[in-house]
Amino acid sequence: MTEQIDQALSRTYDAGFISDIESETFAAELNEDVIRRISAMKNEPDWMLEWRLRAYQNWLTMTEPEWAHVHYPKINYQAISYYSAPKSMKDKPKSLDEVDPELLRVYEKLGIPLYEQEMLAGVAVDVVFDSVSVVTTFREKLQEAGVIFCPISEAIQTYPELVKKYLGSVVPRSDNYFAALNSAVFTDGSFVYIPKGVRCPMELSTYFRINEQNTGQFERTLIIADEGSFVSYLEGCTAPQRDENQLHAAVVELIAMDDAQIKYSTVQNWYPGDEHGKGGIYNFVTKRALCHTNAKVSWTQVETGSAITWKYPSCILKGDNSVGEFYSVALTRGRQQADTGTKMIHLGKNTKSTIIAKGISAGHSNNTYRGLVHMGPKADGARNFTQCDSLLIGDLCGAHTFPYIESRNPSAKVEHEATTSKVGDDQLFLCQQRGLDAEKAVSMIVNGFCKAVFKELPMEFAVEAGKLLEISLEGSVG
Amino acid sequence: MLTIKNLHASVEQKNILNGLNLSIKQGEVHAIMGPNGAGKSTLGYVLSGRDGYQVTDGEVDFQGNNLLELDVEQRARHGLFLAFQYPVEIPGVSNMELMKESVNAVRQHRAETPLTAAEFLKKAKAACQQVQLPLEFLKRGINEGFSGGEKKRNEIMQMILLEPSLCILDESDSGLDVDALQIVANGVNSQRDGKRSFIVITHYQRLLDFIEPDFVHILANGKIVKTGDAALAKQIEKEGYAFLGLDNSAEASA
């Protein structure tokens, strides 16, 4: 039976193709000059360059964190190219017609034709192809509602006061090693601003894609939901197959003002490396939200890709009655390593947080949940509920749970539940005896295990996530 | 429809079946009885192809196919159904999801078009009613939190939905009270259409009061040692297996 599972799990990476769009790429090195050149390429104002340079100075004094339950060869930061842009993008296209047809074909291969997205899904898509945002759709409709959704490089030009005020306000430049690096060299990402009392009329979606060999991707996302507003943001990733390890160190900052709500959903499917663990993306991401009074932030993530995942989407529950939620499915197989979880920092009174984390390990992979629940001295009546379940497929993989709980307030309540189970031979046999093949059986059992998280995803994303899981578990999931 | 010749099988290198012969025609109901450890459940698992059950000798022909060459799911799609003695739970996967996939996998094998959601639901509701399972069971996780009796009825519900040609019931009566037994038996009887065949594995004659067998076989030491009709089951109920002159070591070792 184990053999069957292994077969079911060894599949080729569907999105593993390299497109041959010409790129303008910096030579591999990292120094102040590189940062100045990135800033110049982006036509940035001086304050932005200053900010980057200070981040770089911070980074130089820091050391790479080693506490995570992951192992990888030392990264040579001088061997990475920090800027790459599709050449034909020098003059930004005003519509899809002006977009490089090769680029459009890449998206079609990925099954996300922009035309269809535009017409059918009604989703505005800010596509990051390597480091430059290619096209942004439905901007006008969003503008009517007063919503700003644009590449952050554009926001730096157009809305400098907003960017100045909030960039680095949740994840400071010197927060951690990878955040500092990102602050110094980030190339692009998304910027969202929802005005007071506005319910964003559509779900905002971004597809990221790493395309240039040896190019670290350093996206920077900043979302500000002003008082009483609501936004649902979807982030999906896929990357082509290659042998070089690729560093991906993104920073996402969310600011939910009083009574605002942000729902941030991620489906992450970066190239995980081959069955021996060669290649694959290093995904070292800092995601954090600041919640003001009565605000609510939900992080939902489905993580199936990357060679290494180091990621802890967190909520700082600063305002009274604010709510933080974290729903996560992390699937590892082959030689993948994931160390992921969340931090819920309860500062305000009657703050509430919920953590539902589902880890699935297969092959030789290691899957770690690491979570912190902190109850500050002023967090009277604060409550947390954590449920952390691990599912093992086969007997060569590992599941680990590191829950940290710090309570400085006697009235705070923290609950933690954890389970570990195995996909049983008897479960597989039942499904097969009913006529399902082993692949379908495994994916059905795993999907059942993840149900509590999938129901938190926006409808069409939930379907996609289920499919992704199936693909990740099959020869080519569906 | 099913011909078993000289079947030998082992589990973890221990011989359990030792030259079993059995022939079943369309529409027949064969009861298999026998002391604990005789190999009754093993027979069900070997026929359905469960991993870990090694066939070391013999042949099995199922509707003209060499059954032993087929994968578990292929056997199922050819119409072999096993109602489990201990149905396993699969949390989060509803009966409905599993059965819709199952029914359509079987239909695809038969080159029939897949059922639409509405068509499937209609059949599933009818199957539930047949075994008096509330419809909410379709939405619940497979066997998740079901009582013993509900699990057994759920197995029969699945059987009705899949319309198999050969049903193997592995102690579908164990742990049931008289009422539940009646429901299970009625469900099974409703599927007796003169074409569908059954292997009913049981310890107790009482199930055979409700499901009348055409043949009763006594399995001991991995072989069929005696074959009769319903009267044989009654005799065993009364006298135990002693009159067959079996030594007790079989029970101890199996």
XYZ file of C-alpha atoms in Angstrom:
732
model
C 0.000 0.000 0.000
C 2.866 2.337 0.842
C 4.213 1.774 -2.641
C 0.915 2.799 -4.162
C 0.894 5.966 -2.126
C 4.424 6.762 -3.202
C 3.438 6.303 -6.813
C 0.424 8.484 -6.347
C 2.602 11.154 -4.838
C 5.398 11.224 -7.355
C 4.169 13.488 -10.073
C 5.710 15.993 -12.357
C 5.192 19.628 -11.701
C 2.455 20.894 -13.962
C 3.494 24.500 -13.972
C 7.087 23.522 -14.617
C 7.940 25.228 -17.853
C 10.248 28.099 -18.562
C 9.040 30.751 -20.883
C 11.523 32.618 -23.012
C 10.461 36.181 -22.582
C 13.504 38.396 -22.836
C 14.435 39.900 -19.538
C 16.506 42.739 -18.314
C 18.372 41.275 -15.411
C 20.940 42.678 -13.010
C 24.157 40.756 -12.493
C 24.220 38.672 -9.319
C 25.500 40.784 -6.426
C 24.200 42.749 -3.460
C 25.484 46.113 -2.316
C 24.300 49.701 -1.963
C 24.825 50.294 -5.637
C 22.397 47.496 -6.538
C 19.786 49.064 -4.272
C 20.352 52.482 -5.852
C 19.912 50.938 -9.285
C 16.696 49.170 -8.301
C 15.378 52.438 -6.940
C 16.429 54.259 -10.088
C 14.823 51.657 -12.373
C 11.615 52.331 -10.474
C 12.019 56.057 -10.672
C 11.610 56.253 -6.918
C 11.645 59.405 -4.805
C 14.606 59.976 -2.505
C 12.754 59.044 0.691
C 12.143 55.592 -0.698
C 15.780 55.084 -1.585
C 16.788 56.295 1.888
C 14.361 53.823 3.429
C 15.820 50.976 1.410
C 19.376 51.916 2.266
C 18.613 52.047 5.964
C 17.001 48.602 5.694
C 20.139 47.359 3.976
C 22.281 48.749 6.806
C 20.008 46.963 9.291
C 20.273 43.751 7.346
C 24.067 43.874 7.345
C 24.063 43.775 11.150
C 21.658 40.820 11.331
C 22.147 37.077 11.098
C 20.005 34.508 9.365
C 17.581 32.823 11.802
C 18.345 29.207 12.609
C 15.594 28.274 15.021
C 13.203 26.880 12.416
C 12.958 23.117 11.955
C 14.362 23.300 8.416
C 17.717 22.488 6.873
C 19.255 23.936 3.730
C 22.709 24.872 2.462
C 23.844 28.372 3.310
C 22.479 30.974 0.917
C 25.019 33.121 -0.874
C 23.252 36.464 -1.097
C 25.893 37.757 -3.480
C 24.988 35.034 -5.988
C 21.464 36.301 -6.482
C 20.284 38.772 -9.056
C 17.990 41.295 -7.421
C 16.218 42.721 -10.418
C 14.635 41.270 -13.510
C 11.925 42.674 -15.708
C 10.386 41.404 -18.915
C 11.988 43.645 -21.550
C 8.914 44.332 -23.512
C 7.448 45.920 -20.393
C 9.574 49.053 -20.531
C 6.583 50.906 -21.770
C 3.681 49.721 -19.707
C 0.736 48.347 -21.669
C -2.564 50.112 -21.257
C -4.601 47.041 -22.076
C -4.191 43.326 -22.583
C -3.780 43.902 -26.317
C -0.465 45.533 -25.611
C 0.783 42.685 -23.477
C 3.515 40.440 -24.864
C 1.594 37.512 -26.401
C 4.234 35.120 -25.049
C 3.345 36.304 -21.562
C -0.320 35.707 -22.182
C 0.483 32.210 -23.384
C 2.326 31.525 -20.133
C -0.773 32.434 -18.204
C -2.903 30.287 -20.394
C -0.624 27.333 -19.686
C -1.225 28.009 -16.035
C -4.936 27.954 -16.638
C -5.497 31.574 -15.715
C -6.317 33.291 -18.976
C -6.684 36.956 -18.167
C -9.453 37.460 -20.685
C -11.562 34.868 -18.972
C -10.690 36.172 -15.581
C -11.748 39.618 -16.625
C -14.966 38.569 -18.230
C -16.116 35.574 -16.233
C -14.745 35.913 -12.766
C -15.124 39.633 -12.404
C -11.851 39.650 -10.535
C -9.337 42.436 -10.872
C -5.938 40.875 -11.299
C -2.660 42.527 -10.541
C -0.199 40.187 -12.168
C 3.367 40.130 -10.960
C 5.518 38.525 -13.624
C 8.895 38.334 -12.063
C 9.418 41.719 -10.616
C 7.305 44.138 -12.598
C 3.557 44.348 -12.516
C 2.395 43.654 -16.035
C -1.196 44.558 -16.167
C -3.876 45.625 -13.783
C -7.458 45.054 -14.706
C -10.732 46.460 -13.571
C -8.978 49.425 -12.075
C -11.633 51.848 -13.167
C -14.450 49.926 -11.560
C -12.526 49.826 -8.335
C -11.771 53.502 -8.651
C -15.484 54.235 -8.749
C -15.720 52.733 -5.287
C -12.651 54.703 -4.292
C -10.609 51.532 -3.919
C -6.957 51.755 -4.821
C -5.465 48.523 -6.132
C -2.183 48.981 -7.932
C 1.426 47.883 -8.043
C 3.241 49.204 -5.003
C 5.839 50.820 -7.268
C 3.031 52.901 -8.704
C 1.632 53.686 -5.260
C 5.017 55.036 -4.231
C 4.688 57.562 -7.067
C 0.981 58.292 -6.835
C 0.126 57.925 -3.153
C 3.419 58.691 -1.426
C 1.744 59.957 1.761
C -0.107 56.656 2.315
C 2.940 54.544 1.544
C 5.209 56.692 3.703
C 2.816 56.451 6.621
C 2.158 52.713 6.542
C 5.095 50.990 4.861
C 7.030 49.234 7.600
C 4.478 50.202 10.241
C 3.493 46.583 10.886
C 6.660 44.815 9.812
C 9.484 47.216 10.618
C 12.580 47.290 8.426
C 14.613 45.581 11.116
C 11.918 43.080 12.115
C 13.825 40.033 10.984
C 16.595 39.047 8.611
C 14.389 38.317 5.617
C 12.080 41.274 6.182
C 15.126 43.567 6.280
C 16.398 42.066 3.042
C 12.997 42.542 1.442
C 12.825 46.143 2.628
C 16.144 46.835 0.949
C 15.568 45.163 -2.385
C 11.819 44.676 -2.939
C 10.953 45.177 -6.565
C 7.191 45.191 -6.676
C 3.993 43.884 -5.183
C 0.500 45.128 -4.539
C -0.914 48.139 -2.821
C -4.508 48.260 -1.663
C -6.424 51.017 0.032
C -10.095 50.680 0.928
C -11.663 53.968 2.012
C -13.812 54.413 5.086
C -17.013 52.421 5.109
C -16.457 50.888 1.678
C -17.071 47.249 0.992
C -14.690 46.378 -1.831
C -17.000 45.444 -4.748
C -14.922 42.474 -5.866
C -12.355 40.069 -4.587
C -8.864 41.305 -5.298
C -6.572 38.706 -6.711
C -2.883 38.571 -7.484
C -0.995 35.894 -9.259
C 2.700 35.825 -8.666
C 5.114 33.964 -10.773
C 8.863 33.553 -10.564
C 10.278 33.263 -14.041
C 13.836 34.452 -14.191
C 16.544 31.973 -13.268
C 18.516 32.948 -10.160
C 16.220 35.844 -9.441
C 15.075 36.276 -5.935
C 11.545 37.512 -5.727
C 10.996 40.154 -3.126
C 7.393 41.234 -3.227
C 6.044 43.821 -0.932
C 2.344 44.001 -0.244
C 0.593 46.688 1.719
C -3.132 46.608 2.382
C -4.905 49.326 4.296
C -8.553 48.892 5.193
C -9.825 52.175 6.543
C -12.511 52.405 9.226
C -15.514 50.151 8.695
C -14.341 48.847 5.331
C -14.114 45.284 4.043
C -11.818 43.592 1.557
C -11.100 40.030 0.503
C -7.713 39.537 -1.087
C -6.566 36.414 -2.889
C -2.985 35.522 -3.548
C -2.017 32.559 -5.685
C 1.423 31.447 -6.737
C 2.987 28.996 -9.123
C 6.518 28.821 -10.453
C 8.330 27.006 -13.246
C 10.610 24.088 -12.690
C 14.348 24.622 -12.484
C 17.427 23.391 -10.676
C 18.695 26.496 -8.928
C 17.238 27.241 -5.573
C 15.266 30.402 -5.644
C 14.876 32.691 -2.722
C 11.486 34.198 -2.159
C 11.308 36.619 0.744
C 8.069 38.539 0.657
C 6.618 40.913 3.178
C 2.893 41.457 3.543
C 1.525 44.136 5.842
C -2.160 44.503 6.614
C -3.683 47.375 8.497
C -7.280 47.002 9.632
C -8.511 50.259 11.115
C -11.434 50.438 13.555
C -14.317 48.139 12.542
C -12.567 47.097 9.337
C -12.274 43.538 8.044
C -9.591 41.978 5.888
C -9.748 38.463 4.577
C -6.438 37.384 3.080
C -6.323 34.033 1.293
C -3.287 32.351 -0.182
C -2.806 29.343 -2.380
C 0.917 28.732 -2.616
C 2.301 26.319 -5.164
C 5.912 27.284 -5.770
C 8.145 24.676 -7.303
C 8.977 22.251 -4.460
C 12.125 20.715 -5.944
C 12.525 17.244 -7.393
C 12.066 13.993 -5.483
C 15.600 14.232 -4.116
C 14.986 17.722 -2.856
C 17.022 19.386 -5.593
C 15.858 22.794 -6.718
C 12.713 24.341 -5.435
C 11.808 27.647 -3.900
C 12.869 28.867 -0.488
C 9.807 30.665 0.729
C 10.750 32.878 3.669
C 7.807 35.157 4.174
C 6.803 37.692 6.787
C 3.080 38.396 6.921
C 1.549 40.421 9.675
C -1.649 42.313 10.373
C -2.405 45.116 12.749
C -5.972 45.142 14.049
C -7.469 48.238 15.576
C -10.661 48.391 17.674
C -13.337 45.893 16.574
C -11.316 45.029 13.504
C -11.031 41.517 12.139
C -8.341 39.862 10.051
C -8.525 36.309 8.683
C -5.530 34.588 7.180
C -6.370 31.492 5.188
C -3.557 29.643 3.488
C -3.158 26.497 1.465
C 0.515 25.716 1.145
C 1.550 22.871 -1.125
C 4.671 24.159 -2.794
C 8.214 25.341 -2.054
C 11.229 23.325 -0.999
C 11.251 25.201 2.276
C 8.466 27.231 3.804
C 9.134 29.611 6.668
C 5.996 31.574 7.214
C 3.924 32.790 10.153
C 1.043 35.056 9.147
C 0.282 36.893 12.357
C -2.174 39.274 13.945
C -1.435 41.999 16.400
C -4.742 42.455 18.178
C -4.088 45.947 19.403
C -7.604 47.339 19.526
C -10.219 46.175 22.012
C -12.577 43.463 20.708
C -10.450 42.840 17.660
C -10.437 39.369 16.123
C -7.670 37.373 14.473
C -8.128 34.123 12.580
C -5.676 31.720 11.003
C -6.781 28.779 8.901
C -4.027 26.775 7.335
C -3.451 23.666 5.278
C 0.191 22.819 4.721
C 1.025 19.812 2.595
C 4.571 18.536 2.227
C 5.838 15.615 0.215
C 9.096 14.458 -1.349
C 11.853 16.300 0.527
C 9.816 19.394 1.285
C 10.207 21.134 4.628
C 7.631 23.439 6.100
C 7.846 25.375 9.315
C 4.693 27.408 9.412
C 2.089 28.674 11.811
C 0.959 31.961 13.242
C 1.355 34.466 16.021
C -1.645 35.927 17.769
C -0.572 38.849 19.908
C -3.450 39.870 22.159
C -2.940 43.395 23.456
C -6.466 44.837 23.654
C -9.355 43.857 25.893
C -11.723 41.055 24.842
C -9.644 40.225 21.816
C -10.335 36.868 20.225
C -8.296 34.561 18.051
C -8.895 31.221 16.359
C -6.207 29.006 14.911
C -7.028 25.947 12.819
C -3.906 24.370 11.364
C -3.868 21.180 9.317
C -0.533 19.676 8.388
C -0.223 16.828 5.908
C 3.100 15.069 5.493
C 3.988 12.506 2.872
C 7.152 11.042 1.368
C 10.290 12.079 3.244
C 8.961 15.494 4.134
C 8.881 17.339 7.424
C 5.944 19.464 8.437
C 6.109 21.699 11.472
C 3.449 23.823 13.088
C 4.871 26.653 15.126
C 2.493 29.039 16.803
C 2.588 31.702 19.451
C -0.378 32.885 21.461
C 0.530 35.894 23.552
C -1.861 37.391 26.087
C -0.618 40.820 27.133
C -1.179 42.287 30.611
C -4.003 44.542 29.360
C -5.767 41.834 27.360
C -8.571 41.358 29.879
C -11.035 38.689 28.806
C -8.974 37.728 25.772
C -9.587 34.285 24.310
C -7.804 31.950 21.975
C -8.763 28.610 20.542
C -6.151 26.559 18.736
C -6.653 23.302 16.908
C -3.707 21.705 15.310
C -4.054 18.432 13.406
C -1.407 16.419 11.606
C -1.979 13.734 9.022
C 0.795 11.359 8.044
C 0.886 9.508 4.730
C 3.410 6.676 4.770
C 5.977 6.161 7.515
C 9.008 8.157 6.354
C 7.672 11.644 6.987
C 7.543 13.774 10.094
C 5.007 16.035 11.786
C 6.043 18.393 14.546
C 4.111 20.850 16.677
C 5.614 23.709 18.644
C 2.882 25.716 20.343
C 4.103 28.620 22.431
C 1.701 30.170 24.910
C 2.534 33.280 26.914
C -0.143 34.588 29.204
C 0.431 37.717 31.221
C -3.228 38.162 32.078
C -5.074 35.913 34.524
C -8.468 36.571 32.898
C -7.298 35.384 29.477
C -8.340 31.968 28.208
C -6.250 29.822 25.933
C -7.376 26.470 24.568
C -5.183 24.141 22.564
C -6.167 20.887 20.898
C -3.887 18.718 18.834
C -4.229 15.405 17.016
C -2.005 13.268 14.848
C -3.392 10.586 12.578
C -2.374 8.462 9.640
C -4.072 7.778 6.345
C -4.912 4.208 7.172
C -4.555 1.229 4.856
C -8.073 0.334 5.920
C -9.398 3.733 4.780
C -7.689 3.348 1.423
C -8.958 -0.195 1.094
C -12.518 0.924 1.776
C -12.317 3.555 -0.972
C -10.708 1.182 -3.447
C -13.194 -1.555 -2.664
C -15.843 0.958 -3.657
C -14.143 1.409 -7.021
C -11.845 4.424 -6.516
C -8.206 4.238 -7.570
C -5.526 4.795 -4.940
C -4.765 8.352 -6.052
C -8.355 9.437 -5.902
C -8.754 7.707 -2.559
C -5.784 9.490 -0.990
C -6.863 12.868 -2.272
C -10.394 12.326 -1.032
C -9.206 11.373 2.445
C -6.850 14.340 2.580
C -9.526 16.731 1.324
C -11.817 15.474 4.062
C -9.119 16.197 6.609
C -8.804 19.773 5.322
C -12.506 20.538 5.101
C -12.563 22.860 8.112
C -10.017 25.138 6.430
C -11.336 24.946 2.857
C -14.714 26.217 3.942
C -13.026 29.448 5.006
C -11.731 30.109 1.484
C -13.740 32.128 -1.019
C -15.822 29.698 -3.089
C -13.819 29.632 -6.329
C -10.576 29.522 -4.392
C -11.790 26.559 -2.357
C -12.368 24.657 -5.578
C -8.898 25.628 -6.747
C -7.379 24.588 -3.426
C -9.083 21.213 -3.531
C -7.796 20.750 -7.068
C -4.313 21.804 -6.081
C -4.284 19.288 -3.276
C -5.444 16.618 -5.636
C -2.730 17.610 -8.139
C -0.158 17.627 -5.402
C -1.201 14.144 -4.399
C -1.698 12.659 -7.841
C 0.291 12.291 -10.977
C -1.510 15.492 -11.946
C -4.237 16.394 -9.421
C -7.770 17.254 -10.327
C -20.320 -16.433 -11.986
C -17.659 -17.233 -9.389
C -15.484 -20.309 -9.392
C -12.817 -20.793 -6.774
C -10.429 -23.677 -7.323
C -7.914 -24.931 -4.786
C -7.374 -21.493 -3.269
C -4.428 -21.163 -0.901
C -3.731 -17.872 0.829
C -1.563 -16.645 3.641
C -1.354 -13.617 5.868
C 2.048 -12.651 7.247
C 3.365 -15.987 5.986
C 0.785 -17.938 7.912
C -1.427 -20.190 5.799
C -5.061 -19.363 6.306
C -6.797 -20.805 3.239
C -5.707 -24.329 2.317
C -7.264 -25.451 -0.916
C -10.689 -23.899 -0.851
C -13.165 -24.807 -3.600
C -16.426 -22.992 -4.144
C -18.685 -22.441 -7.101
C -21.440 -19.850 -7.152
C -24.027 -19.373 -9.875
C -26.003 -16.278 -10.724
C -28.671 -15.451 -8.201
C -27.486 -17.876 -5.539
C -27.016 -17.097 -1.874
C -24.191 -18.977 -0.193
C -23.737 -18.788 3.556
C -20.292 -19.408 4.952
C -20.126 -20.470 8.574
C -17.352 -21.891 10.652
C -15.454 -21.601 13.882
C -13.410 -18.520 14.743
C -10.223 -18.308 12.765
C -11.382 -20.701 10.080
C -10.574 -18.133 7.400
C -14.039 -16.714 6.735
C -13.064 -13.039 6.720
C -9.830 -13.911 4.944
C -11.875 -15.331 2.101
C -13.693 -11.997 1.764
C -10.432 -10.039 1.766
C -8.686 -12.372 -0.671
C -11.590 -12.154 -3.101
C -11.661 -8.352 -2.848
C -7.873 -8.128 -3.191
C -6.808 -6.572 0.074
C -3.120 -5.833 0.508
C -1.300 -8.259 2.769
C -3.389 -11.275 1.770
C -1.108 -13.399 -0.377
C -2.575 -15.931 -2.740
C -0.057 -18.771 -2.903
C -1.971 -21.172 -5.120
C -5.270 -21.699 -6.898
C -7.547 -19.909 -9.344
C -10.535 -17.658 -9.104
C -12.743 -16.966 -12.087
C -15.228 -14.137 -11.745
C -17.595 -13.716 -14.692
C -14.938 -14.938 -17.097
C -12.150 -12.792 -15.624
C -9.099 -14.004 -13.770
C -10.061 -12.246 -10.549
C -6.648 -12.590 -8.933
C -5.017 -10.499 -11.666
C -7.248 -7.496 -11.062
C -6.562 -4.549 -8.739
C -8.852 -3.909 -5.808
C -10.713 -1.129 -7.603
C -11.000 -3.131 -10.827
C -12.637 -5.987 -8.955
C -15.039 -3.502 -7.415
C -15.841 -2.016 -10.821
C -16.478 -5.510 -12.168
C -19.214 -5.792 -9.574
C -17.626 -7.332 -6.512
C -18.793 -5.703 -3.301
C -17.581 -6.332 0.227
C -19.685 -5.212 3.174
C -17.168 -4.757 5.954
C -17.343 -6.389 9.330
C -15.779 -3.279 10.888
C -16.482 -0.320 8.585
C -13.741 2.284 9.017
C -14.331 6.010 9.631
C -13.133 8.628 7.154
C -13.587 12.010 8.849
C -14.631 14.930 6.672
C -15.446 12.789 3.618
C -19.184 12.454 3.333
C -21.000 9.309 2.302
C -22.352 11.317 -0.580
C -18.906 12.304 -1.902
C -17.519 8.785 -1.698
C -20.582 7.122 -3.158
C -20.939 9.559 -6.019
C -17.335 8.887 -7.016
C -17.873 5.163 -6.540
C -21.072 4.921 -8.496
C -19.601 6.913 -11.362
C -16.363 4.885 -11.353
C -18.475 1.752 -11.763
C -20.652 3.368 -14.418
C -17.608 4.518 -16.334
C -16.304 0.963 -16.272
C -19.609 -0.204 -17.721
C -19.383 2.526 -20.366
C -22.430 4.257 -18.918
C -22.714 8.025 -18.601
C -22.012 9.425 -15.141
C -25.028 10.293 -13.016
C -25.856 13.940 -12.579
C -26.010 15.261 -9.045
C -29.788 15.153 -9.110
C -29.961 11.600 -10.469
C -27.473 10.429 -7.904
C -29.294 12.112 -5.056
C -32.532 10.439 -6.028
C -30.931 6.991 -5.965
C -29.072 7.713 -2.753
C -32.270 8.799 -1.012
C -34.019 5.625 -2.098
C -31.115 3.513 -0.849
C -31.193 5.268 2.529
C -34.905 4.684 2.855
C -34.407 1.032 2.047
C -32.262 0.569 5.156
C -34.073 3.217 7.216
C -31.107 5.565 7.459
C -32.073 9.228 7.857
C -31.028 11.261 4.798
C -28.640 13.360 6.881
C -26.345 10.322 6.877
C -25.498 11.116 3.273
C -23.910 14.357 4.391
C -22.103 12.984 7.391
C -18.474 11.859 7.352
C -18.209 8.199 6.416
C -19.030 6.170 9.527
C -17.987 9.185 11.602
C -19.702 8.799 14.938
C -22.098 6.159 13.584
C -23.342 3.483 15.982
C -22.491 -0.141 15.235
C -25.904 -0.744 13.733
C -25.771 2.438 11.655
C -22.416 1.415 10.223
C -23.787 -1.937 9.086
C -26.876 -0.354 7.579
C -24.653 2.158 5.851
C -22.714 -0.695 4.239
C -25.936 -2.157 2.882
C -26.987 1.297 1.668
C -23.717 1.497 -0.297
C -24.300 -1.973 -1.677
C -27.752 -1.028 -2.914
C -26.353 2.066 -4.615
C -23.532 0.251 -6.371
C -25.707 -2.546 -7.774
C -22.933 -5.168 -7.640
C -23.169 -8.612 -9.187
C -21.521 -10.370 -6.246
C -22.028 -9.191 -2.668
C -19.849 -10.481 0.116
C -21.335 -9.722 3.510
C -18.737 -10.132 6.218
C -20.620 -10.650 9.473
C -23.090 -7.950 8.602
C -25.173 -9.262 11.515
C -22.579 -8.918 14.249
C -23.466 -6.432 16.944
C -27.005 -5.913 15.676
C -30.183 -6.140 17.711
C -33.129 -7.994 16.242
C -34.705 -4.894 14.712
C -31.499 -3.778 13.035
C -30.907 -7.323 11.851
C -34.304 -7.306 10.203
C -33.529 -4.009 8.479
C -30.193 -5.265 7.172
C -31.776 -8.510 6.010
C -34.605 -6.673 4.272
C -32.061 -4.495 2.529
C -30.208 -7.555 1.320
C -33.381 -9.392 0.297
C -34.518 -6.397 -1.726
C -31.427 -6.901 -3.857
C -32.112 -10.563 -4.581
C -33.280 -10.403 -8.138
C -32.304 -13.823 -9.388
C -29.126 -12.457 -10.982
C -27.192 -11.005 -8.095
C -25.215 -13.498 -6.018
C -24.318 -13.340 -2.342
C -21.724 -14.759 -0.026
C -23.034 -14.336 3.507
C -20.353 -14.829 6.125
C -21.835 -15.289 9.565
C -21.410 -16.915 12.918
C -25.062 -17.231 13.657
C -27.908 -19.036 12.151
C -30.312 -16.256 13.087
C -29.283 -14.088 10.119
C -30.194 -16.997 7.882
C -33.702 -16.932 9.311
C -34.056 -13.634 7.518
C -31.822 -14.214 4.492
C -32.587 -17.681 3.289
C -29.505 -19.287 1.765
C -29.434 -21.711 -1.135
C -26.302 -23.328 0.280
C -24.572 -23.406 3.625
C -20.855 -24.148 3.718
C -18.786 -24.927 6.766
C -15.301 -23.458 6.532
C -12.677 -24.967 8.804
C -8.907 -25.044 8.615
C -9.044 -22.978 5.445
C -11.229 -25.406 3.501
C -14.879 -26.061 2.989
C -15.473 -29.197 4.959
C -19.190 -29.577 4.596
C -21.899 -28.197 2.341
C -25.632 -28.405 2.876
C -28.772 -26.344 2.844
C -30.401 -24.159 5.492
C -30.890 -27.218 7.671
C -27.119 -27.488 8.130
C -27.041 -24.041 9.713
C -29.814 -25.065 12.090
C -27.919 -28.174 13.060
C -24.822 -26.104 13.856
C -26.869 -23.686 15.880
C -28.035 -26.633 17.959
C -24.972 -28.802 18.177
C -22.017 -26.517 17.478
C -19.221 -27.649 15.179
C -18.353 -30.685 17.293
C -20.297 -33.136 15.174
C -18.004 -32.329 12.256
C -15.160 -33.847 14.198
C -12.952 -30.772 13.869
C -10.107 -30.594 16.302
C -9.975 -27.473 18.383
C -6.416 -26.663 17.421
C -7.766 -25.116 14.242
C -9.610 -22.591 16.277
C -6.620 -21.896 18.439
C -4.200 -21.499 15.587
C -6.394 -19.519 13.238
